[in-house]
Amino acid sequence: MSLVLRLILIGVSLLTLIFVLVKIRKSHFTISDTLFWLFFCLVLLVIGIFPQIPAFFAGLLGFQAPSNLVFVGIIFLLLVKMFLMSVKLSRLEDKLSRLVSRQALDEHEKAKQAEEAE
Amino acid sequence: MKTVFIIRAYNEEGSIARVVDALRKNYPQYDYVVVDDGSTDATAEICRKNGYNYVSHPVNLGLEGAFRTGMMYAAENGYDAAVQFDGDGQHNPEYVAGMLALTEEGNDIVIGSRFLTEKKPHTLRMLGSRLITLAIKLTTFKRITDPTSGLRVYNRKTILRFAESTALGPEPDTVALLMRKGVKVTETQVSMNERYAGKSYFTILSSMKYMTHMFVSILLLQWFRRV
């Protein structure tokens, strides 16, 4: 792995870390949602500091270059994250839809009762 | 049978009053509920002024969400049958009596079909309809001549199903799925009108999206779904 790639990994890792911490400070993020990103930062940082680790696994798995393994690994991690987010989004949509229906029906019930009371 | 019309209205200020007034005047034996799906025009205002029985969504949910609100209403108020009815004036309430009779004979869903005895015209839109008919035929071995018809009658059992379940919409793929799960679906011939006002949601892009959704859902995903 080239020095440039290592520096980029370390740089991106630190930037992401700062970004996440700022978001936590401003409470834009729940703690459980930040865990993934902290883990992500850690992985990038470790790879950037110890290129021997990807080099070892790249040799083991037969990758031509350690950097390829790093790319594949990052892509895979992001795919998993995206999939989980997609599932979560669907659930949220369903919940929102139920809430809206419920709220509308309750409102209707209230209006009807008020009318009858008059 | 205690029957309720579920009238979905999204920005239908031009037609909702005509639809509901005609229904109230000519068919007082049926109950109805207007589901205002977060309209940004005067739809809710018209409903309130005219004293209609209506439910108003605070935000727009789309056809599926509005339909579910209606089904929840029907379930909670003890209705035996629910009529899926458009707020734009396309549907004729005169056919509902016949559809309810078929419901009473033991059908779970009765679809008002434009093409049971009439021929389907050869337009681009009807090509889509044909393809969905074909997809349903391939997976259920049954023929639904007008799968995209929005005039449907559901019995109590199906009302409860829709009110409780996630991911069941008032669309052809759900009909096909339910047919495969043993729900009895039948059709009867009806005629429909041009919409009174406003314009249809269908554009080229949305149609393509709709067709893709239907095909993937009917041909592939159906095998993995549980109801």
Coordinates of C-alpha atoms in Angstrom, one line a residue, chain A residues 94 96-98 100-105 108-109 112, chain B residues 53-56 58 68-69 72-73 76 164-166:
Chain A
D94 CA -44.7 1.7 7.8
L96 CA -45.3 6.6 10.0
S97 CA -48.1 5.5 7.8
R98 CA -49.8 3.7 10.8
V100 CA -50.9 9.0 10.4
S101 CA -53.9 6.7 9.9
R102 CA -54.3 6.4 13.7
Q103 CA -54.1 10.1 14.3
A104 CA -56.6 10.9 11.5
L105 CA -59.1 8.3 12.8
H108 CA -62.4 12.1 13.4
E109 CA -63.7 10.3 16.5
K112 CA -67.8 13.2 16.1
Chain B
N53 CA -68.1 12.1 7.2
Y54 CA -64.4 12.5 6.5
V55 CA -61.0 11.6 7.9
S56 CA -58.0 13.9 7.2
P58 CA -52.0 15.4 8.4
R68 CA -55.5 1.4 5.0
T69 CA -57.0 4.3 7.0
M72 CA -59.1 0.6 9.7
Y73 CA -62.2 2.7 9.9
E76 CA -63.3 -0.5 13.9
E164 CA -53.9 -5.2 10.3
S165 CA -51.3 -6.2 7.8
T166 CA -48.2 -4.4 6.6

